[in-house]
Coordinates of C-alpha atoms and ligand atoms in Angstrom, one line a residue:
X25 CA 17.2 -3.3 -24.6
X26 CA 16.1 -4.9 -21.6
X27 CA 17.2 -9.0 -20.4
X28 CA 16.4 -11.9 -22.0
X29 CA 15.1 -15.3 -19.9
X30 CA 16.5 -18.4 -20.7
X31 CA 13.8 -20.0 -20.5
X32 CA 13.9 -23.2 -20.3
X33 CA 11.0 -24.9 -22.9
X34 CA 10.3 -24.5 -25.8
X35 CA 10.6 -20.8 -27.4
X36 CA 9.9 -20.6 -30.6
X37 CA 5.7 -21.1 -29.6
X38 CA 3.6 -18.7 -29.8
X39 CA 2.2 -19.3 -26.3
X40 CA 3.2 -16.8 -23.2
X41 CA 1.8 -16.9 -20.0
X42 CA 2.4 -14.6 -17.0
X43 CA 1.6 -16.1 -13.0
X44 CA 0.9 -13.7 -11.1
X45 CA 1.5 -14.9 -7.2
X46 CA 0.2 -12.9 -3.8
X47 CA 2.5 -12.9 -0.5
X48 CA 2.1 -11.3 2.5
X49 CA -1.1 -10.8 2.9
X50 CA -4.8 -11.4 0.7
X51 CA -6.6 -8.6 -0.9
X52 CA -3.3 -6.8 -2.4
X53 CA -5.2 -5.7 -5.7
X54 CA -3.1 -8.7 -8.0
X55 CA -7.1 -8.8 -9.6
X56 CA -6.6 -5.7 -10.5
X57 CA -2.5 -6.0 -11.4
X58 CA -3.2 -8.7 -13.8
X59 CA -6.1 -6.5 -15.1
X60 CA -3.8 -3.8 -15.2
X61 CA -1.0 -5.4 -17.1
X62 CA -3.2 -7.2 -18.7
X63 CA -4.4 -3.9 -20.8
X64 CA -1.8 -2.2 -20.9
X65 CA 0.1 -5.3 -23.4
X66 CA -3.2 -4.3 -25.7
X67 CA -2.9 -1.1 -25.8
X68 CA 0.5 -2.6 -27.1
X69 CA -0.9 -4.1 -29.6
X70 CA -0.8 -7.5 -28.3
X71 CA -4.2 -10.0 -27.8
X72 CA -3.5 -11.5 -23.9
X73 CA -6.6 -13.9 -22.5
X74 CA -6.8 -14.2 -18.4
X75 CA -7.5 -16.8 -16.2
X76 CA -8.5 -16.9 -12.7
X77 CA -7.1 -19.8 -10.4
X78 CA -10.2 -19.6 -7.3
X79 CA -8.0 -21.7 -5.1
X80 CA -11.9 -23.1 -2.6
X81 CA -13.6 -26.5 -3.3
X82 CA -17.2 -24.8 -4.8
X83 CA -17.2 -26.2 -8.2
X84 CA -18.2 -21.9 -9.1
X85 CA -19.0 -18.5 -7.2
X86 CA -22.8 -19.5 -7.6
X87 CA -23.5 -20.4 -4.1
X88 CA -21.3 -18.9 -2.6
X89 CA -23.3 -16.1 0.3
X90 CA -21.6 -12.5 -1.4
X91 CA -20.8 -11.3 2.1
X92 CA -18.4 -13.7 2.8
X93 CA -16.7 -13.2 -1.2
X94 CA -17.8 -10.9 -2.6
X95 CA -20.5 -10.4 -5.5
X96 CA -20.6 -13.5 -7.5
X97 CA -20.1 -12.6 -11.5
X98 CA -21.8 -13.7 -14.6
X99 CA -20.7 -14.0 -18.1
X100 CA -21.9 -14.0 -21.3
X101 CA -21.7 -18.1 -20.9
X102 CA -24.0 -18.7 -18.3
X103 CA -20.7 -19.0 -15.7
X104 CA -21.0 -18.0 -11.8
X105 CA -17.7 -16.7 -11.2
X106 CA -15.4 -14.4 -8.7
X107 CA -15.7 -10.8 -9.5
X108 CA -12.2 -10.5 -10.5
X109 CA -13.2 -12.1 -14.5
X110 CA -15.8 -9.5 -13.6
X111 CA -12.1 -6.6 -13.4
X112 CA -10.9 -8.4 -16.8
X113 CA -13.7 -8.3 -18.5
X114 CA -13.8 -4.6 -18.1
X115 CA -10.5 -3.6 -18.3
X116 CA -10.0 -5.9 -21.3
X117 CA -13.4 -5.5 -22.6
X118 CA -13.1 -9.0 -23.4
X119 CA -16.1 -10.9 -23.5
X120 CA -14.6 -14.2 -22.0
X121 CA -15.8 -18.2 -21.4
X122 CA -16.2 -20.2 -17.9
X123 CA -12.5 -21.5 -19.0
X124 CA -11.1 -18.7 -17.0
X125 CA -12.0 -19.6 -14.0
X126 CA -10.4 -22.8 -12.6
X127 CA -11.9 -23.5 -8.7
X128 CA -10.2 -26.3 -7.3
X129 CA -13.5 -27.8 -6.7
X130 CA -13.7 -27.4 -10.1
X131 CA -10.8 -29.6 -11.4
X132 CA -10.9 -32.2 -9.3
X133 CA -14.6 -32.9 -10.1
X134 CA -13.6 -33.4 -13.7
X135 CA -10.7 -35.6 -12.8
X136 CA -12.9 -37.7 -10.7
X137 CA -15.7 -37.9 -13.5
X138 CA -13.3 -39.1 -15.4
X139 CA -11.5 -41.6 -12.9
X140 CA -15.2 -43.2 -12.8
X141 CA -15.2 -43.4 -16.9
X142 CA -12.5 -45.9 -16.5
X143 CA -11.0 -43.5 -18.3
X144 CA -7.3 -44.4 -16.5
X145 CA -7.4 -47.7 -17.2
X146 CA -6.3 -49.3 -13.9
X147 CA -3.8 -46.5 -12.9
X148 CA -3.8 -44.9 -9.5
X149 CA -5.2 -41.3 -9.4
X150 CA -3.0 -38.7 -8.1
X151 CA -2.1 -34.7 -7.8
X152 CA 1.0 -35.1 -9.1
X153 CA 0.6 -36.0 -12.1
X154 CA -3.1 -36.3 -13.2
X155 CA -4.2 -32.9 -11.6
X156 CA -0.6 -30.8 -12.3
X157 CA -1.3 -32.3 -16.1
X158 CA -5.1 -31.3 -16.6
X159 CA -4.6 -28.1 -15.5
X160 CA -1.3 -27.6 -18.0
X161 CA -3.5 -28.6 -20.5
X162 CA -6.0 -25.9 -19.9
X163 CA -3.6 -23.7 -19.8
X164 CA -2.4 -24.3 -23.0
X165 CA -5.8 -24.6 -24.4
X166 CA -6.7 -21.7 -23.5
X167 CA -3.7 -20.2 -24.4
X168 CA -4.5 -20.8 -28.4
X169 CA -8.3 -21.5 -28.5
X170 CA -8.1 -17.5 -28.1
X171 CA -5.1 -17.5 -29.8
X172 CA -3.4 -15.0 -27.6
X173 CA 0.1 -13.8 -27.4
X174 CA 0.0 -13.8 -24.3
X175 CA -1.8 -15.9 -21.1
X176 CA -2.5 -14.2 -17.8
X177 CA -2.6 -16.4 -15.0
X178 CA -3.7 -15.0 -11.9
X179 CA -3.3 -17.4 -8.2
X180 CA -6.0 -16.6 -5.8
X181 CA -5.0 -17.2 -2.3
X182 CA -1.1 -16.4 -1.0
X183 CA 2.4 -17.9 -0.8
X184 CA 2.4 -20.9 1.6
X185 CA -1.1 -21.7 1.5
X186 CA -1.3 -25.2 1.4
X187 CA -5.0 -24.8 -1.3
X188 CA -2.9 -23.1 -3.4
X189 CA 0.2 -25.5 -3.4
X190 CA -1.4 -28.2 -6.2
X191 CA -2.1 -24.8 -8.9
X192 CA 1.9 -23.5 -8.0
X193 CA 3.2 -27.0 -8.8
X194 CA 1.2 -26.7 -11.9
X195 CA 2.7 -24.0 -12.6
X196 CA 6.2 -24.7 -11.8
X197 CA 5.7 -28.2 -14.0
X198 CA 4.1 -25.8 -17.0
X199 CA 7.8 -23.5 -16.2
X200 CA 9.7 -26.2 -17.6
X201 CA 8.1 -27.2 -21.3
X202 CA 6.8 -23.4 -21.4
X203 CA 7.5 -19.8 -21.9
X204 CA 6.5 -18.5 -18.2
X205 CA 6.8 -15.0 -16.8
X206 CA 6.7 -15.4 -12.4
X207 CA 5.2 -11.9 -11.0
X208 CA 5.6 -12.2 -7.3
X209 CA 2.8 -9.4 -5.8
X210 CA 3.6 -7.8 -1.9
X211 CA 3.6 -4.8 0.2
X212 CA 5.9 -3.1 2.2
X213 CA 4.3 -2.2 5.4
X214 CA 5.3 0.4 6.8
X215 CA 6.3 0.9 10.7
X216 CA 4.2 3.8 11.2
X217 CA 5.7 5.5 15.2
X218 CA 9.1 5.4 13.0
X219 CA 7.9 6.1 9.1
X220 CA 10.8 2.9 8.3
X221 CA 9.3 0.4 4.7
X222 CA 9.8 -3.3 5.9
X223 CA 11.4 -5.6 3.6
X224 CA 11.5 -9.4 5.9
X225 CA 7.8 -9.3 4.4
X226 CA 8.8 -9.7 0.3
X227 CA 12.3 -11.4 1.6
X228 CA 10.1 -14.2 3.3
X229 CA 7.4 -14.9 1.1
X230 CA 10.2 -15.4 -2.1
X231 CA 11.6 -17.8 0.5
X232 CA 8.0 -19.6 -0.1
X233 CA 7.8 -19.4 -2.9
X234 CA 11.0 -21.0 -4.1
X235 CA 10.8 -23.1 -2.1
X236 CA 8.3 -24.6 -4.3
X237 CA 11.1 -24.1 -6.9
X238 CA 9.0 -20.7 -8.3
X239 CA 12.2 -17.9 -8.5
X240 CA 10.3 -14.8 -9.4
X241 CA 10.8 -12.8 -12.2
X242 CA 9.5 -9.1 -11.5
X243 CA 7.7 -8.3 -8.1
X244 CA 5.6 -5.6 -8.2
X245 CA 5.6 -3.8 -4.3
X246 CA 2.7 -3.0 -2.8
X247 CA 2.7 0.4 -0.5
X248 CA 1.1 3.1 1.0
X249 CA 3.9 5.7 0.6
X250 CA 6.4 5.6 -2.9
X251 CA 9.3 3.4 -2.3
X252 CA 11.8 4.2 -1.5
X253 CA 15.6 3.4 -3.3
X254 CA 17.1 1.7 -0.7
X255 CA 14.3 -0.7 -0.2
X256 CA 14.3 -1.8 -3.7
X257 CA 18.0 -2.3 -3.7
X258 CA 18.2 -4.4 -0.8
X259 CA 14.4 -6.7 -2.1
X260 CA 16.8 -7.2 -4.8
X261 CA 19.3 -8.3 -3.3
X262 CA 17.7 -11.0 -1.2
X263 CA 15.3 -12.2 -3.8
X264 CA 18.5 -12.7 -6.8
X265 CA 15.1 -10.2 -8.6
X266 CA 17.3 -7.2 -11.0
X267 CA 16.3 -3.6 -8.8
X268 CA 14.9 -2.7 -13.1
X269 CA 12.2 -5.7 -12.3
X270 CA 10.8 -4.6 -9.5
X271 CA 7.5 -2.6 -9.8
X272 CA 7.0 0.5 -7.9
X273 CA 2.4 0.2 -6.5
X274 CA 2.4 2.9 -4.4
X275 CA -1.5 3.0 -3.2
X276 CA -3.7 4.9 -5.9
X277 CA -6.3 7.2 -5.5
X278 CA -8.1 5.5 -8.5
X279 CA -7.2 1.8 -9.2
X280 CA -7.8 2.8 -13.3
X281 CA -4.7 5.0 -13.0
X282 CA -2.3 1.4 -12.7
X283 CA -2.4 0.8 -16.6
X284 CA -0.6 3.9 -17.0
X285 CA 1.7 4.0 -13.9
X286 CA 2.8 0.6 -15.3
X287 CA 3.7 2.5 -18.5
X288 CA 5.3 4.9 -16.6
X289 CA 7.3 2.0 -15.8
X290 CA 8.6 -0.4 -19.3
X291 CA 6.6 -2.5 -18.0
X292 CA 5.2 -3.9 -20.7
X293 CA 8.6 -3.1 -22.9
X294 CA 10.6 -5.5 -20.1
X295 CA 8.1 -8.5 -21.1
X296 CA 8.0 -8.3 -24.5
X297 CA 11.7 -8.1 -24.4
X298 CA 11.6 -11.0 -22.0
X299 CA 9.8 -12.9 -23.6
X300 CA 11.2 -11.4 -27.0
X301 CA 8.2 -10.4 -28.3
X302 CA 9.4 -8.0 -31.3
X303 CA 7.9 -4.4 -30.5
X304 CA 4.0 -4.2 -32.6
X305 CA 2.0 -1.4 -33.3
X306 CA -0.9 -0.4 -31.3
X307 CA -3.4 1.8 -30.2
X308 CA -1.7 2.8 -26.4
X309 CA -3.1 4.6 -23.5
X310 CA -4.8 7.6 -25.4
X311 CA -8.2 7.4 -24.4
X312 CA -8.2 5.3 -20.7
X313 CA -5.8 9.1 -20.0
X314 CA -8.7 11.0 -21.4
X315 CA -11.0 8.5 -19.1
X316 CA -9.0 8.9 -16.5
X317 CA -8.8 12.6 -16.2
X318 CA -12.0 12.7 -16.8
X319 CA -12.5 11.2 -13.7
X320 CA -9.9 13.6 -11.7
X321 CA -11.3 16.3 -13.0
X322 CA -15.2 15.8 -12.5
X323 CA -16.0 19.1 -10.4
X324 CA -19.8 18.0 -10.0
X325 CA -20.8 15.3 -7.5
X326 CA -23.9 13.3 -7.4
X327 CA -25.1 11.3 -5.2
X328 CA -26.5 8.3 -5.7
X329 CA -28.2 6.4 -3.0
X330 CA -27.5 2.4 -3.0
X331 CA -30.0 0.3 -1.5
X332 CA -29.6 -3.1 -0.5
X333 CA -28.6 -5.9 2.3
X334 CA -25.0 -6.1 1.2
X335 CA -24.1 -3.1 2.8
X336 CA -22.0 -4.1 5.2
X337 CA -19.2 -5.7 2.6
X338 CA -19.4 -3.1 -0.6
X339 CA -17.4 -5.6 -2.5
X340 CA -21.1 -7.9 -3.0
X341 CA -21.6 -4.8 -5.3
X342 CA -18.2 -3.9 -6.7
X343 CA -19.5 -4.8 -10.4
X344 CA -22.2 -2.0 -10.2
X345 CA -19.8 1.2 -8.3
X346 CA -17.7 -0.1 -11.6
X347 CA -20.3 0.7 -14.4
X348 CA -21.2 4.2 -12.2
X349 CA -17.9 4.8 -11.7
X350 CA -18.1 4.7 -15.7
X351 CA -20.7 6.5 -16.6
X352 CA -19.8 9.2 -14.4
X353 CA -15.8 9.9 -16.5
X354 CA -18.0 10.0 -19.7
X355 CA -20.5 12.6 -17.6
X356 CA -18.1 14.5 -16.7
X357 CA -19.4 14.0 -12.4
X358 CA -18.2 12.0 -9.3
X359 CA -20.3 10.0 -8.4
X360 CA -20.9 9.0 -4.4
X361 CA -22.2 6.3 -3.1
X362 CA -25.0 6.3 0.2
X363 CA -24.9 2.6 1.3
X364 CA -28.7 2.3 2.6
X365 CA -29.9 -0.3 4.9
X366 CA -33.4 -1.5 4.0
X367 CA -33.7 -3.5 6.6
X368 CA -33.5 -0.6 9.0
X369 CA -36.3 1.5 6.9
X370 CA -38.4 -1.6 7.1
X371 CA -37.9 -1.9 11.4
X372 CA -39.1 1.8 11.4
X373 CA -35.3 2.7 13.1
X374 CA -35.4 5.6 10.1
X375 CA -37.7 6.3 6.9
X376 CA -37.4 6.4 3.3
X377 CA -37.8 10.1 2.6
X378 CA -35.0 11.0 6.1
X379 CA -32.5 8.1 4.5
X380 CA -32.7 9.7 0.5
X381 CA -32.8 14.0 1.4
X382 CA -30.2 14.8 -0.5
X383 CA -29.4 12.3 -2.8
X384 CA -29.6 12.6 -6.9
X385 CA -30.6 9.0 -8.0
X386 CA -32.1 6.3 -6.3
X387 CA -30.5 2.3 -7.6
X388 CA -32.1 -0.8 -6.0
X389 CA -29.8 -3.8 -6.9
X390 CA -29.8 -7.1 -7.7
X391 CA -31.1 -10.0 -4.2
X392 CA -32.7 -12.7 -2.9
X393 CA -34.9 -13.2 -0.3
X394 CA -37.1 -11.1 1.7
X395 CA -35.4 -9.4 4.8
X396 CA -34.8 -5.3 2.7
X397 CA -37.9 -5.9 0.5
X398 CA -40.2 -3.8 2.1
X399 CA -38.0 -1.1 2.4
X400 CA -36.2 -1.4 -1.4
X401 CA -40.3 -1.0 -2.0
X402 CA -40.0 2.1 0.3
X403 CA -37.8 3.4 -1.4
X404 CA -39.0 2.8 -5.4
X405 CA -42.3 4.6 -4.1
X406 CA -40.1 7.5 -3.1
X407 CA -38.3 7.6 -6.4
X408 CA -41.8 7.1 -8.1
X409 CA -43.6 10.0 -6.5
X410 CA -40.5 12.6 -5.8
X411 CA -39.2 12.0 -9.4
X412 CA -36.1 11.0 -8.3
X413 CA -33.9 8.6 -10.8
X414 CA -34.6 5.0 -10.2
X415 CA -32.6 2.1 -11.3
X416 CA -33.8 -1.5 -10.8
X417 CA -31.2 -4.5 -10.9
X418 CA -33.0 -7.4 -11.5
X419 CA -34.7 -7.9 -8.4
X420 CA -35.0 -4.1 -8.3
X421 CA -36.9 -5.0 -11.2
X422 CA -39.4 -7.7 -9.3
X423 CA -39.3 -5.1 -6.5
X424 CA -40.9 -2.1 -9.1
X425 CA -43.0 -4.0 -10.7
X426 CA -44.7 -4.9 -7.3
X427 CA -44.5 -1.1 -6.1
X428 CA -46.1 0.2 -9.1
X429 CA -48.7 -2.9 -8.7
X430 CA -49.7 -2.0 -5.2
X431 CA -49.9 1.8 -5.1
X432 CA -51.0 3.0 -8.6
X433 CA -52.3 -0.7 -9.9
X434 CA -55.1 -1.6 -6.5
X435 CA -52.9 -4.4 -6.1
X436 CA -53.0 -3.9 -1.8
X437 CA -50.1 -6.8 -1.2
X438 CA -48.9 -7.0 -4.3
X439 CA -45.3 -9.5 -3.8
X440 CA -43.2 -12.1 -5.5
X441 CA -43.9 -15.1 -4.5
X442 CA -40.4 -15.5 -3.7
X443 CA -41.4 -13.3 -0.2
X444 CA -45.1 -14.3 0.3
X445 CA -46.0 -17.7 -1.4
X446 CA -49.8 -16.8 0.1
X447 CA -50.2 -12.9 -1.6
X448 CA -53.0 -12.8 -3.5
X449 CA -51.4 -11.2 -6.3
X450 CA -48.6 -13.3 -7.1
X451 CA -46.9 -10.4 -9.8
X452 CA -43.2 -12.0 -10.3
X453 CA -44.1 -16.1 -9.5
X454 CA -41.1 -18.7 -10.3
X455 CA -40.1 -18.9 -14.0
X456 CA -41.7 -22.0 -15.2
X457 CA -38.5 -23.7 -16.2
X458 CA -37.4 -23.1 -12.7
X459 CA -41.0 -25.2 -11.9
X460 CA -38.8 -28.3 -10.9
X461 CA -35.3 -27.3 -10.4
X462 CA -33.8 -28.3 -7.0
X463 CA -29.9 -28.3 -7.3
X464 CA -28.9 -24.6 -6.1
X465 CA -25.4 -24.7 -8.3
X466 CA -25.7 -23.3 -11.7
X467 CA -29.5 -23.8 -11.9
X468 CA -31.2 -20.2 -12.1
X469 CA -32.0 -18.5 -15.8
X470 CA -28.4 -17.4 -16.4
X471 CA -26.5 -15.7 -18.6
X472 CA -26.5 -14.2 -22.0
X473 CA -29.8 -13.8 -23.6
X474 CA -31.4 -11.1 -26.6
X475 CA -33.2 -8.4 -25.3
X476 CA -36.0 -7.7 -27.6
X477 CA -36.9 -3.8 -27.6
X478 CA -40.2 -2.1 -27.8
X479 CA -39.4 1.2 -31.0
X480 CA -40.2 4.9 -29.8
X481 CA -39.9 4.1 -25.7
X482 CA -36.9 4.7 -23.8
X483 CA -34.7 1.6 -23.7
X484 CA -35.0 2.4 -27.4
X485 CA -33.5 5.9 -27.7
X486 CA -30.6 4.4 -24.6
X487 CA -29.4 1.3 -25.8
X488 CA -29.9 3.2 -30.3
X489 CA -30.8 -0.5 -30.9
X490 CA -33.8 -2.9 -31.3
X491 CA -31.9 -6.0 -30.5
X492 CA -29.4 -6.2 -27.3
X493 CA -27.4 -8.9 -24.9
X494 CA -27.8 -8.8 -22.0
X495 CA -26.9 -11.2 -18.8
X496 CA -29.7 -13.0 -16.8
X497 CA -29.4 -14.5 -13.5
X498 CA -32.7 -15.1 -11.7
X499 CA -35.8 -17.9 -10.8
X500 CA -38.4 -15.5 -10.6
X501 CA -40.0 -13.2 -13.7
X502 CA -42.1 -10.8 -14.2
X503 CA -45.9 -12.9 -14.7
X504 CA -47.8 -12.4 -17.9
X505 CA -51.1 -12.4 -16.4
X506 CA -50.5 -8.8 -15.3
X507 CA -48.9 -7.2 -18.0
X508 CA -52.8 -5.6 -19.6
X509 CA -53.0 -3.9 -15.7
X510 CA -49.4 -1.9 -15.4
X511 CA -50.4 -1.4 -18.8
X512 CA -52.7 0.2 -18.7
X513 CA -51.2 2.5 -16.1
X514 CA -48.8 4.2 -17.3
X515 CA -46.0 1.3 -17.5
X516 CA -44.4 0.2 -20.2
X517 CA -42.7 -3.2 -20.5
X518 CA -40.5 -2.1 -23.2
X519 CA -37.8 -5.2 -23.5
X520 CA -39.0 -8.8 -23.5
X521 CA -37.6 -11.8 -24.6
X522 CA -37.4 -13.8 -27.6
X523 CA -41.2 -15.1 -26.8
X524 CA -42.6 -11.9 -25.8
X525 CA -43.3 -13.9 -22.0
X526 CA -39.9 -12.7 -20.7
X527 CA -40.3 -9.5 -19.0
X528 CA -37.4 -7.7 -19.2
X529 CA -37.4 -3.9 -19.7
X530 CA -39.9 -1.6 -17.5
X531 CA -39.7 2.7 -17.7
X532 CA -42.3 4.8 -16.6
X533 CA -42.6 7.5 -19.4
X534 CA -43.9 10.3 -17.7
X535 CA -41.3 10.9 -14.7
X536 CA -37.7 11.7 -15.3
X537 CA -35.5 8.4 -15.3
X538 CA -37.5 5.3 -13.6
X539 CA -35.7 2.2 -15.3
X540 CA -36.0 -0.9 -13.8
X541 CA -33.8 -4.1 -15.8
X542 CA -35.0 -8.1 -15.2
X543 CA -31.1 -8.0 -16.5
X544 CA -27.6 -7.5 -14.2
X545 CA -26.1 -4.3 -17.0
X546 CA -23.8 -4.2 -14.6
X547 CA -22.6 -7.3 -16.3
X548 CA -21.5 -5.3 -19.9
X549 CA -20.5 -2.1 -18.2
X550 CA -17.2 -2.1 -19.6
X551 CA -14.1 1.0 -18.6
X552 CA -14.6 2.9 -21.8
X553 CA -18.5 1.7 -22.8
X554 CA -20.4 1.9 -20.3
X555 CA -23.5 -0.2 -19.9
X556 CA -26.8 2.6 -22.0
X557 CA -28.8 2.3 -18.5
X558 CA -25.8 3.4 -16.3
X559 CA -24.7 6.1 -18.4
X560 CA -28.4 7.4 -18.8
X561 CA -28.6 7.0 -15.3
X562 CA -25.8 8.9 -14.1
X563 CA -27.4 11.9 -16.8
X564 CA -29.7 11.7 -14.9
X565 CA -28.6 12.3 -12.1
X566 CA -26.6 15.5 -12.5
X567 CA -29.8 16.8 -14.2
X568 CA -31.1 16.8 -11.4
X569 CA -28.2 18.3 -9.2
Ligands
LIG744 N1 -34.4 -13.3 -5.7 C1 -34.9 -12.7 -6.7 C2 -35.3 -13.9 -8.3 O1 -34.4 -15.2 -8.1 C3 -33.6 -12.0 -7.9 C4 -32.4 -12.7 -8.7 C5 -31.1 -11.6 -8.7 O2 -31.9 -10.2 -8.2 N2 -29.8 -11.6 -9.4 O3 -35.6 -14.3 -9.5

């Protein structure tokens, strides 16, 4: 039996919380750690629900530039959230709601709106207790609503930041009334010349945390190399965290190995003992290990060209990258990505056929605005004419329609009105529901919608169903006036919305694999259940190879 924690609060109840904080530097992989711990606990028969706290003032991630902040992830309920929620959904195979992402903007807005309604009955409204009380209620409600054994709360930012202080205070208060375990993630840097591992940043970061009134129960140590035992002992001495509860987090080649790395250190047992949760029966990590072994043993390597304008920051396409990775694990190959900056093709710095030589597939992801779009259209043309497997996502679907209209239907200069307002053939135009929308935050056509699939098409074959649910994030759509014209030239719209007006999947039946979707299949792809579009695309790439 591992040590118990003398919780100050209610111990007989069901709700348990694990709070994950970060120290020393940002980008330590707290999100992956939280998701992996969640997966491990699930595999031992527990139900979990995650919450990500983002201490910025934006109400949600929807208005943020992916170059600055990474991808905007879209949940089924239509909320635009931090990309960490994507990792949670993929690792935990859960559909989360907007309640799993709290930002400073969101919580302040809630309290300020209540103040405007006079709900505080003349009181002075303050950070403590009003914001902290609301936060505590939020944490408890999410655990109850999801009937979760364990709620995982990841605090964004680094301990010592001004921005996340109020959240840490709320969590400290939560630990006075509920069962809360704190896990602090830090870094053990290695001084290159002497190869010495350093503990001071961890010591100081834990001191900072203690200054806020939080003593961590576990420490998760990131390090480039295996951590020496004497380093663990020293950190235990200085932080008051027993050696046994210091988790080793050596850099991994593959992030999906982390749940197994944690299992090998009995982290689940230690957490369950501390919470006094009795042993449950779960499915274990067998399937998970098969998947990571497949990734490790893949011999065949395929290369997919990813065309875009955010290629400078790969985090803007993280869900696509991961979806390709899960799909390839199932196919038994290894997918490498070749990033193609389409503005270079547009400006004539390079030719599409040169940039795309040696690739086994071409993927055109979502995007906004006109920069780089002509370059993307050239890449699509190349894929179509050369029989290279092609997958277009959202903007990729729209641009594939424009390319086909231009070069196969004689509609010269066909375009999206997002790119060229005066195009003679607006094959892509604003959705009617978007015509009077001026505000930017949360106003696109967002979230999960049904896609009705046409019988006998490739889409039907790969989904194996005539109705599926996929997630959307767009303002423009294929203009139904041009449908007949394109379909006469061998393009098939194999998926549409319930009304039949909004086109949602297109395919070229005579091409080895040419498909595009108005939705984002990368938002529904799960580690052990890749989205069928990705799976078939990767299979087609492997066949081409
Ligand atoms: N810009 C396009 C639209 O708004 C595509 C959006 C996207 O790719 N997410 O419809």
